[in-house]
Tab-separated table of C-alpha atoms in Angstrom:
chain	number	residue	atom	x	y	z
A	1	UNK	CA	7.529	-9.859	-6.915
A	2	UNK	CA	7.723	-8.521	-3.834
A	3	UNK	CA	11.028	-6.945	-2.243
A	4	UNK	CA	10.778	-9.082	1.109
A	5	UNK	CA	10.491	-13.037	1.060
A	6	UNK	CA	8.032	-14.534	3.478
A	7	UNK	CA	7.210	-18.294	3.269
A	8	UNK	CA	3.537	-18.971	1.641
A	9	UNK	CA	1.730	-20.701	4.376
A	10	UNK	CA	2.408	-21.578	7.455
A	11	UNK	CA	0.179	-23.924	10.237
A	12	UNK	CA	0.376	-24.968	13.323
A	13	UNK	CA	-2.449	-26.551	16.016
A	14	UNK	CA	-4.380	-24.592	18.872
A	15	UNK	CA	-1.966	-23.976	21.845
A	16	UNK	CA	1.560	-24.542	19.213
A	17	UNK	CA	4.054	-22.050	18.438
A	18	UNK	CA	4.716	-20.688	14.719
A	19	UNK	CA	6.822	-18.868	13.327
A	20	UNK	CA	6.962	-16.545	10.122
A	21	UNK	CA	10.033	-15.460	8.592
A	22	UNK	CA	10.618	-12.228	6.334
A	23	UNK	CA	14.083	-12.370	4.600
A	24	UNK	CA	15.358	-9.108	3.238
A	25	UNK	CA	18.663	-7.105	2.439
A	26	UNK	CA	21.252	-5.536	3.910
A	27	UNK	CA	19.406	-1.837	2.122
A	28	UNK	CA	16.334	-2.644	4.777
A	29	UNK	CA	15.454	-5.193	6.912
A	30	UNK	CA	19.287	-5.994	8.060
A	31	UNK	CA	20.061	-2.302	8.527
A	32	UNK	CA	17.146	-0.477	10.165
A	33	UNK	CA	14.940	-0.794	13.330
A	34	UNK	CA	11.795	-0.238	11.398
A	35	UNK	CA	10.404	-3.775	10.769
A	36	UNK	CA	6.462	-4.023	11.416
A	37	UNK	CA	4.184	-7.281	11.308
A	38	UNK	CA	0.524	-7.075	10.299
A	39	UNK	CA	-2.246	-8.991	10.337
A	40	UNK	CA	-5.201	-9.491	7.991
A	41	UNK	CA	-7.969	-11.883	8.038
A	42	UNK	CA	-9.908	-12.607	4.484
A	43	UNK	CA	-11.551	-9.256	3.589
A	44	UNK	CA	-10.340	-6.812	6.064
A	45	UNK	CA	-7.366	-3.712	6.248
A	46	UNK	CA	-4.135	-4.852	7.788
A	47	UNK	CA	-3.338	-4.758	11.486
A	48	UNK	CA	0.020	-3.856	13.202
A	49	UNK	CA	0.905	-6.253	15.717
A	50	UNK	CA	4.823	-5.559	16.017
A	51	UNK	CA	6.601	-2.542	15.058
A	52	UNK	CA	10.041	-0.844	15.572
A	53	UNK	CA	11.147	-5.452	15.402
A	54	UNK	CA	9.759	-6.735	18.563
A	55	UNK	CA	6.933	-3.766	20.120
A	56	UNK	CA	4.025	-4.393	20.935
A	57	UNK	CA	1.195	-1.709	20.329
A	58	UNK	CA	-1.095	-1.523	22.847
A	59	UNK	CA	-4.025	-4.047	22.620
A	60	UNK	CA	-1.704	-6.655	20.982
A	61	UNK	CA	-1.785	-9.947	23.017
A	62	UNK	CA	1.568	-10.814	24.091
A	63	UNK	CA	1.658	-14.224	22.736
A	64	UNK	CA	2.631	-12.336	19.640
A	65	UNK	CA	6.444	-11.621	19.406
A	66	UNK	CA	9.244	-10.167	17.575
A	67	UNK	CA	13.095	-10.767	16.493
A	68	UNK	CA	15.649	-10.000	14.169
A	69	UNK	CA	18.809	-11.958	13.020
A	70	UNK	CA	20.896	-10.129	10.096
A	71	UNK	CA	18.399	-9.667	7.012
A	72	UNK	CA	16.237	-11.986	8.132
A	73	UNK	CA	12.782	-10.980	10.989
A	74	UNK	CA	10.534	-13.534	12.550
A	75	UNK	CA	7.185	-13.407	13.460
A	76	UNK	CA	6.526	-15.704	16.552
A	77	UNK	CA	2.995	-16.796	17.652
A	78	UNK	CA	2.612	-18.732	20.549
A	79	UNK	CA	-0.438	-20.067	22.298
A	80	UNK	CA	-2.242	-20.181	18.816
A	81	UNK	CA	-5.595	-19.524	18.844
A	82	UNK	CA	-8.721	-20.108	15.752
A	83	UNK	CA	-8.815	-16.371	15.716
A	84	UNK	CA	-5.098	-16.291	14.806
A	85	UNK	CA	-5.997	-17.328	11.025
A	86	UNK	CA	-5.101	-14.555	8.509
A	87	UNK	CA	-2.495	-13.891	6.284
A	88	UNK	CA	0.761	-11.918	7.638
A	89	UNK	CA	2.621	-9.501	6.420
A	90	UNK	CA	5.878	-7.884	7.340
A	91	UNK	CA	7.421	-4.159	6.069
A	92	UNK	CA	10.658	-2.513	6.394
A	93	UNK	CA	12.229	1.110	5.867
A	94	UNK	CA	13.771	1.015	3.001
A	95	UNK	CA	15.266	4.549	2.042
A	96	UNK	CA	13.365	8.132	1.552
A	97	UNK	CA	12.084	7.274	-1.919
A	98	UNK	CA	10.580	4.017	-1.281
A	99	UNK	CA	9.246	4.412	2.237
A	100	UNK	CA	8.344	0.842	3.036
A	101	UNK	CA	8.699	-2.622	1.514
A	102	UNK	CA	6.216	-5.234	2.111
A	103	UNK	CA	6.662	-8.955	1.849
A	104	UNK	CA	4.556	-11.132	-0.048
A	105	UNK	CA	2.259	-12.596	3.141
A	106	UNK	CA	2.214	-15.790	4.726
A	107	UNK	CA	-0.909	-17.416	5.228
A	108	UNK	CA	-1.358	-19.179	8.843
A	109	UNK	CA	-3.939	-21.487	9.110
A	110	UNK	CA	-4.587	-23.496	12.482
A	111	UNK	CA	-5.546	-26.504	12.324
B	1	UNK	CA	-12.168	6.812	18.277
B	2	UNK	CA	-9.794	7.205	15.172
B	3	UNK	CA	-11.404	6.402	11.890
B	4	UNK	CA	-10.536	6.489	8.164
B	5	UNK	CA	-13.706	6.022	5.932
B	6	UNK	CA	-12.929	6.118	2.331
B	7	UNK	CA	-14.960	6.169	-0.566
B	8	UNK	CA	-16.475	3.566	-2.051
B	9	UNK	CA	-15.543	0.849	-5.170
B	10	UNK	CA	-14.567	2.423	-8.645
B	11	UNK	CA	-14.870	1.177	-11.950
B	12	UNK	CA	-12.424	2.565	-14.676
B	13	UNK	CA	-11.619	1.924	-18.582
B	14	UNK	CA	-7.977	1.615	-19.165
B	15	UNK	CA	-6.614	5.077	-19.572
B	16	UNK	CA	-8.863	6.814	-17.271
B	17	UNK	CA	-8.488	8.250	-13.784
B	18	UNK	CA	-9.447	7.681	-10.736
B	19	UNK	CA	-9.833	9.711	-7.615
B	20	UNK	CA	-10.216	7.952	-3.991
B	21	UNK	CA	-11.056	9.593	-0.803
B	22	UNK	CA	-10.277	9.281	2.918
B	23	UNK	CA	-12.083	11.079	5.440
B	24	UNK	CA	-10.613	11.034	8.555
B	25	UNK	CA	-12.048	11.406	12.199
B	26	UNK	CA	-11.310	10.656	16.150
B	27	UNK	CA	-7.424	12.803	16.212
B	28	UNK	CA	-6.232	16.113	14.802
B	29	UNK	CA	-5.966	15.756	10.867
B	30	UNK	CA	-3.003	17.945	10.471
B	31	UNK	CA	-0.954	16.198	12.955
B	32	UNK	CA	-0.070	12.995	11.436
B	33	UNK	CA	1.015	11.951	7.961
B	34	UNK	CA	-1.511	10.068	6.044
B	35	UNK	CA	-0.175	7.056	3.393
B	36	UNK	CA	-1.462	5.031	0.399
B	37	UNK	CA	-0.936	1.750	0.213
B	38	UNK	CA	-2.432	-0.513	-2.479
B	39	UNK	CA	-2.546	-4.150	-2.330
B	40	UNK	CA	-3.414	-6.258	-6.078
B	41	UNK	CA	-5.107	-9.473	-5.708
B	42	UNK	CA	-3.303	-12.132	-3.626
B	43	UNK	CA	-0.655	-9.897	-3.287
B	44	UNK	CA	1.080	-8.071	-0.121
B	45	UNK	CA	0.490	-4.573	0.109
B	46	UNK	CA	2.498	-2.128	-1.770
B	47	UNK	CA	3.484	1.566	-0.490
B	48	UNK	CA	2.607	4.435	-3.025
B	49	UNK	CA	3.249	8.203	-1.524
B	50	UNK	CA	2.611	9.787	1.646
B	51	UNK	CA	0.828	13.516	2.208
B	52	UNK	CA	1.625	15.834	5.479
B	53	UNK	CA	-1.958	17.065	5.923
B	54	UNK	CA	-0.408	20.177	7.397
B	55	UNK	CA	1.366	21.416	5.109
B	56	UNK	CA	0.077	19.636	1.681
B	57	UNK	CA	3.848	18.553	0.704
B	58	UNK	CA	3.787	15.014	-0.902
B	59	UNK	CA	5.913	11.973	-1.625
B	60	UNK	CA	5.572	9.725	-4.358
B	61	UNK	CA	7.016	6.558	-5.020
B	62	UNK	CA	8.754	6.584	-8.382
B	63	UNK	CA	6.714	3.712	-9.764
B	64	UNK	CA	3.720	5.944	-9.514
B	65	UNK	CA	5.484	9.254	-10.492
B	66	UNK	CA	3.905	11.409	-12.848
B	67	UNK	CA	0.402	9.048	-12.701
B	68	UNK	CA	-0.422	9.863	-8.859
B	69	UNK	CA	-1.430	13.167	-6.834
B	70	UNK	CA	-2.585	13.419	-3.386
B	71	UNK	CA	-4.660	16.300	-2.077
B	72	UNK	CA	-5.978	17.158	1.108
B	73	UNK	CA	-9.061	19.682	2.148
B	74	UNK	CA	-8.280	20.401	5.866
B	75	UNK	CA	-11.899	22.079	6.174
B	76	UNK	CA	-13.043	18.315	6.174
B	77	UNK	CA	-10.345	16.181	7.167
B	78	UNK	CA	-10.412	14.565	4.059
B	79	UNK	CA	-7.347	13.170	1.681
B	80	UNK	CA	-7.542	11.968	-1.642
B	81	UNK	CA	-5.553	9.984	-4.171
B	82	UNK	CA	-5.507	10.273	-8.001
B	83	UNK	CA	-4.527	7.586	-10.394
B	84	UNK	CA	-4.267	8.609	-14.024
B	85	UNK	CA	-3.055	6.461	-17.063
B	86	UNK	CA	-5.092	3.436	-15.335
B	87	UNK	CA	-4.109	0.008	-16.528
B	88	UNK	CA	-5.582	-3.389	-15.597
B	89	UNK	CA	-2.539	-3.883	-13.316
B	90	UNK	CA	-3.741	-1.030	-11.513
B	91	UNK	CA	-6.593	-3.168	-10.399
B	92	UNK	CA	-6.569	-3.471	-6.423
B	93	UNK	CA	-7.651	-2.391	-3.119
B	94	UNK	CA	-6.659	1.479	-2.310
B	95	UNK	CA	-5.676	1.805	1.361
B	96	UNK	CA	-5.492	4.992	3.239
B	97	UNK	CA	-3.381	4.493	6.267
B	98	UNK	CA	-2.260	6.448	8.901
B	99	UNK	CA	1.631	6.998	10.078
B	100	UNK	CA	2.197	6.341	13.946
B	101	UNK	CA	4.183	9.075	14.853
B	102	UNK	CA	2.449	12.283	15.704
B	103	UNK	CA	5.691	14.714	16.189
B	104	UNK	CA	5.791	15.415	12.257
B	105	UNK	CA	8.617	12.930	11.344
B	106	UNK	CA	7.780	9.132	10.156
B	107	UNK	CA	7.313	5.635	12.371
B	108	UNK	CA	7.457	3.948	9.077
B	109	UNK	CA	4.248	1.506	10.388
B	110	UNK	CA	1.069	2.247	9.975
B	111	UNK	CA	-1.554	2.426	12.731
B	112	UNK	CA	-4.965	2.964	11.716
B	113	UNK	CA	-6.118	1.862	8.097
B	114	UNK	CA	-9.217	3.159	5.754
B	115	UNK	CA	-11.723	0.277	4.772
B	116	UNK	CA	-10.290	0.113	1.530
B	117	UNK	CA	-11.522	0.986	-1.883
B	118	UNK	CA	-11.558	-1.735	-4.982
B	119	UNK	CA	-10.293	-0.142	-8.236
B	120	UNK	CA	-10.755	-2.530	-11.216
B	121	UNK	CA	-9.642	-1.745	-14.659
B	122	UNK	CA	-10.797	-3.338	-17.489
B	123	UNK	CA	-12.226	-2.424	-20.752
């Protein structure tokens, strides 16, 4: 079981908007500035596409967003796109010991 | 261009260890921290130590404490994890990733990531 809770799937058509949430604690996502997004198709490593809650790292479209409410991030995808498909996965700080925590992925498929 | 080229997929007996490579290229070795990260089938990814390539101190989480060592041989810009005590739950995809930050302290995201390696246990 994985320490953060992401939905399973998530879909949306070419040009919608989605979003992913990642619901943690008060210990990690609702106390530190440290929450990343990645992306990975079928197959491949993971990609950062947010970091530090809403950043961008360079080469990242900016359709791809950002946010945090309490213990609970969001992924937001706008504009979707075929080449958007993968599963997504977000991470938090979560003390010295255990580094990061990862959620459980949500797979986005477009329709 | 930064790359991360591990070794390739591993076949152990439950009980037995394994040892996984990362060879890095494209930035200064010594300058960033280097992670693993293992992700089981269907699974998200799960965080296992960090090494400072510098000065070979390690982290480890305390699931894998006692069972996991990482290594580095600055010579060849190349870090490596060991698994002992394998189990079939050890069965997954070994990730070598690299930490963001470059001034010797921690982004806590990853920015560049090895191929991955498959380790499957079974007997």
């Amino acid at each position: 079981q994985s320490a953060l809770t992401q939905p399973p799937s998530v879909s949306g058509s070419p040009g919608q908007s989605v979003t992913i949430s990642c619901t943690g604690t008060s210990s990690d996502v609702g106390s530190y500035n440290r929450v990343s997004w990645y992306q990975q198709p079928p197959g491949t490593a993971p990609k950062v596409m947010i970091y530090e809650v809403s950043n961008r790292p360079s080469g990242v479209p900016d359709r791809f967003s950002g946010s945090r409410s309490g213990n609970t991030a969001s992924l937001t995808i706008s504009g979707l796109q075929a080449e958007d498909e993968a599963d997504y996965y977000c991470s938090s700080y979560a003390s010295s010991s255990t580094f990061v925590v990862f959620g459980g992925g949500t797979k986005l498929s477009v329709l | 261009q930064v790359q991360l080229v591990q070794s390739g997929a591993e076949v152990r007996k439950p009980g037995a260890s394994v040892k996984v490579s990362c060879k890095a290229s494209g930035y200064t070795f010594t300058a960033y921290y280097l992670h693993w990260v293992r992700q089981a089938p269907g699974q998200g990814p799960e965080w296992m130590a960090w090494i400072n390539p510098n000065s070979g101190g390690t982290n480890y989480a305390q699931k894998f404490q006692g069972r996991v060592t990482m290594t580095r041989d600055t010579s060849i810009s190349t870090a490596y994890m060991e698994l002992s005590g394998l189990r079939s739950d050890d069965t997954a995809v070994y990730y070598c990733a690299r930490d963001a930050d470059d001034y010797g302290d921690f982004s806590y995201y990853f920015d560049y990531w090895g191929q991955g390696t498959l380790v499957t246990v079974s007997s």
